[in-house]
Amino acid sequence: VNEDPPTLLSEYEKEREDSGWMKHTSRCWRFHPESSVYNHVDTNTYYRPKEGQLDSGGPINKGSRFIWIKDDDPAFQKMQKVEGMANAIKKASFVDFGQEAKAEAPAPDPAPAPEPEKP
């Protein structure tokens, strides 16, 4: 890829409700806001900004440079961790411990009566 990722957040939209990714309107790039990782969709290559290139209001300033990252990069690991947690939450079964759940719970078995002592 010979170009930097597009950096205006207004050009990105939420990919899916259950995804942490935002997809660029050109559909060639994705952005993971929690880890500041960009993904070039066609090549499945991941990028992050070089140190000091982040802008406080959004991902990247225009004209900044990016570096290609591998799976041992901390930004990539953070992105994978966030996605793993999101997938775990999707698959989790949640139990309601509210008043209704307590009312529907079966009563516990009564304790057996103690046996009389033998002389």
mmCIF file with all atom_site columns, C-alpha atoms in Angstrom:
data_model
loop_
_atom_site.group_PDB
_atom_site.id
_atom_site.type_symbol
_atom_site.label_atom_id
_atom_site.label_alt_id
_atom_site.label_comp_id
_atom_site.label_asym_id
_atom_site.label_entity_id
_atom_site.label_seq_id
_atom_site.pdbx_PDB_ins_code
_atom_site.Cartn_x
_atom_site.Cartn_y
_atom_site.Cartn_z
_atom_site.occupancy
_atom_site.B_iso_or_equiv
_atom_site.pdbx_formal_charge
_atom_site.auth_seq_id
_atom_site.auth_comp_id
_atom_site.auth_asym_id
_atom_site.auth_atom_id
_atom_site.pdbx_PDB_model_num
ATOM 1   C CA . VAL A 1 1   ? 0.000   0.000   0.000  1.00 0.00 ? 1   VAL A CA 1
ATOM 2   C CA . ASN A 1 2   ? 1.549   3.283   -1.084 1.00 0.00 ? 2   ASN A CA 1
ATOM 3   C CA . GLU A 1 3   ? -0.787  5.627   0.729  1.00 0.00 ? 3   GLU A CA 1
ATOM 4   C CA . ASP A 1 4   ? -1.573  6.591   4.296  1.00 0.00 ? 4   ASP A CA 1
ATOM 5   C CA . PRO A 1 5   ? -4.990  5.627   5.628  1.00 0.00 ? 5   PRO A CA 1
ATOM 6   C CA . PRO A 1 6   ? -7.704  8.287   5.402  1.00 0.00 ? 6   PRO A CA 1
ATOM 7   C CA . THR A 1 7   ? -7.784  10.071  8.738  1.00 0.00 ? 7   THR A CA 1
ATOM 8   C CA . LEU A 1 8   ? -10.981 12.092  8.978  1.00 0.00 ? 8   LEU A CA 1
ATOM 9   C CA . LEU A 1 9   ? -13.374 10.420  11.397 1.00 0.00 ? 9   LEU A CA 1
ATOM 10  C CA . SER A 1 10  ? -16.283 11.950  9.496  1.00 0.00 ? 10  SER A CA 1
ATOM 11  C CA . GLU A 1 11  ? -15.343 9.678   6.563  1.00 0.00 ? 11  GLU A CA 1
ATOM 12  C CA . TYR A 1 12  ? -15.809 6.559   8.693  1.00 0.00 ? 12  TYR A CA 1
ATOM 13  C CA . GLU A 1 13  ? -19.005 4.838   9.799  1.00 0.00 ? 13  GLU A CA 1
ATOM 14  C CA . LYS A 1 14  ? -19.673 2.056   12.286 1.00 0.00 ? 14  LYS A CA 1
ATOM 15  C CA . GLU A 1 15  ? -19.061 -1.256  10.548 1.00 0.00 ? 15  GLU A CA 1
ATOM 16  C CA . ARG A 1 16  ? -21.534 -3.361  12.576 1.00 0.00 ? 16  ARG A CA 1
ATOM 17  C CA . GLU A 1 17  ? -23.142 -2.981  15.971 1.00 0.00 ? 17  GLU A CA 1
ATOM 18  C CA . ASP A 1 18  ? -21.160 -5.921  17.336 1.00 0.00 ? 18  ASP A CA 1
ATOM 19  C CA . SER A 1 19  ? -17.846 -4.735  15.853 1.00 0.00 ? 19  SER A CA 1
ATOM 20  C CA . GLY A 1 20  ? -15.287 -2.327  17.268 1.00 0.00 ? 20  GLY A CA 1
ATOM 21  C CA . TRP A 1 21  ? -14.292 -1.326  13.737 1.00 0.00 ? 21  TRP A CA 1
ATOM 22  C CA . MET A 1 22  ? -15.306 1.683   11.666 1.00 0.00 ? 22  MET A CA 1
ATOM 23  C CA . LYS A 1 23  ? -15.283 1.328   7.879  1.00 0.00 ? 23  LYS A CA 1
ATOM 24  C CA . HIS A 1 24  ? -14.175 4.131   5.542  1.00 0.00 ? 24  HIS A CA 1
ATOM 25  C CA . THR A 1 25  ? -16.684 5.263   2.934  1.00 0.00 ? 25  THR A CA 1
ATOM 26  C CA . SER A 1 26  ? -14.319 3.976   0.195  1.00 0.00 ? 26  SER A CA 1
ATOM 27  C CA . ARG A 1 27  ? -14.560 0.490   1.817  1.00 0.00 ? 27  ARG A CA 1
ATOM 28  C CA . CYS A 1 28  ? -10.765 0.080   1.407  1.00 0.00 ? 28  CYS A CA 1
ATOM 29  C CA . TRP A 1 29  ? -9.843  0.973   5.013  1.00 0.00 ? 29  TRP A CA 1
ATOM 30  C CA . ARG A 1 30  ? -11.073 0.160   8.504  1.00 0.00 ? 30  ARG A CA 1
ATOM 31  C CA . PHE A 1 31  ? -10.205 1.968   11.751 1.00 0.00 ? 31  PHE A CA 1
ATOM 32  C CA . HIS A 1 32  ? -10.239 0.518   15.281 1.00 0.00 ? 32  HIS A CA 1
ATOM 33  C CA . PRO A 1 33  ? -10.695 3.599   17.535 1.00 0.00 ? 33  PRO A CA 1
ATOM 34  C CA . GLU A 1 34  ? -9.790  1.936   20.846 1.00 0.00 ? 34  GLU A CA 1
ATOM 35  C CA . SER A 1 35  ? -6.325  0.931   19.651 1.00 0.00 ? 35  SER A CA 1
ATOM 36  C CA . SER A 1 36  ? -5.744  3.477   16.823 1.00 0.00 ? 36  SER A CA 1
ATOM 37  C CA . VAL A 1 37  ? -5.097  0.616   14.398 1.00 0.00 ? 37  VAL A CA 1
ATOM 38  C CA . TYR A 1 38  ? -5.924  0.910   10.703 1.00 0.00 ? 38  TYR A CA 1
ATOM 39  C CA . ASN A 1 39  ? -6.549  -2.086  8.452  1.00 0.00 ? 39  ASN A CA 1
ATOM 40  C CA . HIS A 1 40  ? -6.178  -2.023  4.677  1.00 0.00 ? 40  HIS A CA 1
ATOM 41  C CA . VAL A 1 41  ? -9.017  -4.346  3.674  1.00 0.00 ? 41  VAL A CA 1
ATOM 42  C CA . ASP A 1 42  ? -7.665  -5.563  0.314  1.00 0.00 ? 42  ASP A CA 1
ATOM 43  C CA . THR A 1 43  ? -4.255  -6.589  1.665  1.00 0.00 ? 43  THR A CA 1
ATOM 44  C CA . ASN A 1 44  ? -5.340  -7.271  5.279  1.00 0.00 ? 44  ASN A CA 1
ATOM 45  C CA . THR A 1 45  ? -2.349  -5.215  6.426  1.00 0.00 ? 45  THR A CA 1
ATOM 46  C CA . TYR A 1 46  ? -2.460  -3.362  9.749  1.00 0.00 ? 46  TYR A CA 1
ATOM 47  C CA . TYR A 1 47  ? -0.978  0.074   10.414 1.00 0.00 ? 47  TYR A CA 1
ATOM 48  C CA . ARG A 1 48  ? -0.616  2.415   13.340 1.00 0.00 ? 48  ARG A CA 1
ATOM 49  C CA . PRO A 1 49  ? 0.667   5.989   13.481 1.00 0.00 ? 49  PRO A CA 1
ATOM 50  C CA . LYS A 1 50  ? 4.280   6.610   14.328 1.00 0.00 ? 50  LYS A CA 1
ATOM 51  C CA . GLU A 1 51  ? 4.870   7.927   17.848 1.00 0.00 ? 51  GLU A CA 1
ATOM 52  C CA . GLY A 1 52  ? 3.737   11.522  18.306 1.00 0.00 ? 52  GLY A CA 1
ATOM 53  C CA . GLN A 1 53  ? 1.404   11.461  15.306 1.00 0.00 ? 53  GLN A CA 1
ATOM 54  C CA . LEU A 1 54  ? -1.871  11.160  17.189 1.00 0.00 ? 54  LEU A CA 1
ATOM 55  C CA . ASP A 1 55  ? -4.147  14.165  17.352 1.00 0.00 ? 55  ASP A CA 1
ATOM 56  C CA . SER A 1 56  ? -6.114  14.714  20.547 1.00 0.00 ? 56  SER A CA 1
ATOM 57  C CA . GLY A 1 57  ? -9.369  15.174  18.624 1.00 0.00 ? 57  GLY A CA 1
ATOM 58  C CA . GLY A 1 58  ? -9.251  12.136  16.371 1.00 0.00 ? 58  GLY A CA 1
ATOM 59  C CA . PRO A 1 59  ? -7.057  9.465   14.940 1.00 0.00 ? 59  PRO A CA 1
ATOM 60  C CA . ILE A 1 60  ? -4.340  11.154  12.868 1.00 0.00 ? 60  ILE A CA 1
ATOM 61  C CA . ASN A 1 61  ? -3.302  14.539  11.482 1.00 0.00 ? 61  ASN A CA 1
ATOM 62  C CA . LYS A 1 62  ? -3.144  14.816  7.682  1.00 0.00 ? 62  LYS A CA 1
ATOM 63  C CA . GLY A 1 63  ? 0.289   14.189  6.243  1.00 0.00 ? 63  GLY A CA 1
ATOM 64  C CA . SER A 1 64  ? 1.431   11.983  9.117  1.00 0.00 ? 64  SER A CA 1
ATOM 65  C CA . ARG A 1 65  ? 3.251   8.744   8.498  1.00 0.00 ? 65  ARG A CA 1
ATOM 66  C CA . PHE A 1 66  ? 2.256   5.258   9.514  1.00 0.00 ? 66  PHE A CA 1
ATOM 67  C CA . ILE A 1 67  ? 4.160   2.101   10.194 1.00 0.00 ? 67  ILE A CA 1
ATOM 68  C CA . TRP A 1 68  ? 3.155   -1.412  9.284  1.00 0.00 ? 68  TRP A CA 1
ATOM 69  C CA . ILE A 1 69  ? 2.576   -3.527  12.357 1.00 0.00 ? 69  ILE A CA 1
ATOM 70  C CA . LYS A 1 70  ? 2.770   -7.223  13.108 1.00 0.00 ? 70  LYS A CA 1
ATOM 71  C CA . ASP A 1 71  ? 1.022   -9.272  15.770 1.00 0.00 ? 71  ASP A CA 1
ATOM 72  C CA . ASP A 1 72  ? 3.706   -8.524  18.378 1.00 0.00 ? 72  ASP A CA 1
ATOM 73  C CA . ASP A 1 73  ? 3.042   -4.759  18.273 1.00 0.00 ? 73  ASP A CA 1
ATOM 74  C CA . PRO A 1 74  ? 1.317   -3.454  21.463 1.00 0.00 ? 74  PRO A CA 1
ATOM 75  C CA . ALA A 1 75  ? -1.355  -1.624  19.424 1.00 0.00 ? 75  ALA A CA 1
ATOM 76  C CA . PHE A 1 76  ? -2.197  -4.820  17.552 1.00 0.00 ? 76  PHE A CA 1
ATOM 77  C CA . GLN A 1 77  ? -2.323  -6.800  20.793 1.00 0.00 ? 77  GLN A CA 1
ATOM 78  C CA . LYS A 1 78  ? -4.645  -4.205  22.349 1.00 0.00 ? 78  LYS A CA 1
ATOM 79  C CA . MET A 1 79  ? -6.935  -4.398  19.307 1.00 0.00 ? 79  MET A CA 1
ATOM 80  C CA . GLN A 1 80  ? -7.056  -8.200  19.568 1.00 0.00 ? 80  GLN A CA 1
ATOM 81  C CA . LYS A 1 81  ? -7.746  -8.054  23.311 1.00 0.00 ? 81  LYS A CA 1
ATOM 82  C CA . VAL A 1 82  ? -10.649 -5.617  22.819 1.00 0.00 ? 82  VAL A CA 1
ATOM 83  C CA . GLU A 1 83  ? -12.103 -7.797  20.054 1.00 0.00 ? 83  GLU A CA 1
ATOM 84  C CA . GLY A 1 84  ? -11.692 -10.919 22.214 1.00 0.00 ? 84  GLY A CA 1
ATOM 85  C CA . MET A 1 85  ? -13.571 -9.308  25.090 1.00 0.00 ? 85  MET A CA 1
ATOM 86  C CA . ALA A 1 86  ? -16.353 -8.160  22.754 1.00 0.00 ? 86  ALA A CA 1
ATOM 87  C CA . ASN A 1 87  ? -16.712 -11.693 21.352 1.00 0.00 ? 87  ASN A CA 1
ATOM 88  C CA . ALA A 1 88  ? -16.774 -13.187 24.857 1.00 0.00 ? 88  ALA A CA 1
ATOM 89  C CA . ILE A 1 89  ? -19.522 -10.782 25.920 1.00 0.00 ? 89  ILE A CA 1
ATOM 90  C CA . LYS A 1 90  ? -21.569 -11.699 22.834 1.00 0.00 ? 90  LYS A CA 1
ATOM 91  C CA . LYS A 1 91  ? -21.360 -15.399 23.721 1.00 0.00 ? 91  LYS A CA 1
ATOM 92  C CA . ALA A 1 92  ? -21.911 -15.008 27.479 1.00 0.00 ? 92  ALA A CA 1
ATOM 93  C CA . SER A 1 93  ? -25.101 -16.039 29.230 1.00 0.00 ? 93  SER A CA 1
ATOM 94  C CA . PHE A 1 94  ? -26.208 -13.500 31.779 1.00 0.00 ? 94  PHE A CA 1
ATOM 95  C CA . VAL A 1 95  ? -28.262 -14.418 34.850 1.00 0.00 ? 95  VAL A CA 1
ATOM 96  C CA . ASP A 1 96  ? -30.770 -12.012 36.347 1.00 0.00 ? 96  ASP A CA 1
ATOM 97  C CA . PHE A 1 97  ? -30.400 -11.857 40.119 1.00 0.00 ? 97  PHE A CA 1
ATOM 98  C CA . GLY A 1 98  ? -33.239 -9.374  40.541 1.00 0.00 ? 98  GLY A CA 1
ATOM 99  C CA . GLN A 1 99  ? -36.380 -9.810  42.656 1.00 0.00 ? 99  GLN A CA 1
ATOM 100 C CA . GLU A 1 100 ? -38.249 -11.702 39.927 1.00 0.00 ? 100 GLU A CA 1
ATOM 101 C CA . ALA A 1 101 ? -35.483 -14.276 39.633 1.00 0.00 ? 101 ALA A CA 1
ATOM 102 C CA . LYS A 1 102 ? -35.529 -14.819 43.404 1.00 0.00 ? 102 LYS A CA 1
ATOM 103 C CA . ALA A 1 103 ? -39.309 -15.262 43.431 1.00 0.00 ? 103 ALA A CA 1
ATOM 104 C CA . GLU A 1 104 ? -39.120 -17.893 40.687 1.00 0.00 ? 104 GLU A CA 1
ATOM 105 C CA . ALA A 1 105 ? -36.260 -19.823 42.282 1.00 0.00 ? 105 ALA A CA 1
ATOM 106 C CA . PRO A 1 106 ? -37.267 -23.154 43.830 1.00 0.00 ? 106 PRO A CA 1
ATOM 107 C CA . ALA A 1 107 ? -37.288 -23.306 47.600 1.00 0.00 ? 107 ALA A CA 1
ATOM 108 C CA . PRO A 1 108 ? -34.325 -25.158 49.087 1.00 0.00 ? 108 PRO A CA 1
ATOM 109 C CA . ASP A 1 109 ? -34.918 -28.621 50.503 1.00 0.00 ? 109 ASP A CA 1
ATOM 110 C CA . PRO A 1 110 ? -35.608 -28.503 54.237 1.00 0.00 ? 110 PRO A CA 1
ATOM 111 C CA . ALA A 1 111 ? -32.764 -29.709 56.410 1.00 0.00 ? 111 ALA A CA 1
ATOM 112 C CA . PRO A 1 112 ? -33.275 -33.228 57.744 1.00 0.00 ? 112 PRO A CA 1
ATOM 113 C CA . ALA A 1 113 ? -34.268 -33.459 61.396 1.00 0.00 ? 113 ALA A CA 1
ATOM 114 C CA . PRO A 1 114 ? -31.367 -34.336 63.699 1.00 0.00 ? 114 PRO A CA 1
ATOM 115 C CA . GLU A 1 115 ? -31.348 -37.918 64.934 1.00 0.00 ? 115 GLU A CA 1
ATOM 116 C CA . PRO A 1 116 ? -31.940 -38.383 68.651 1.00 0.00 ? 116 PRO A CA 1
ATOM 117 C CA . GLU A 1 117 ? -28.868 -39.125 70.719 1.00 0.00 ? 117 GLU A CA 1
ATOM 118 C CA . LYS A 1 118 ? -28.426 -42.733 71.813 1.00 0.00 ? 118 LYS A CA 1
ATOM 119 C CA . PRO A 1 119 ? -27.735 -43.377 75.509 1.00 0.00 ? 119 PRO A CA 1
#
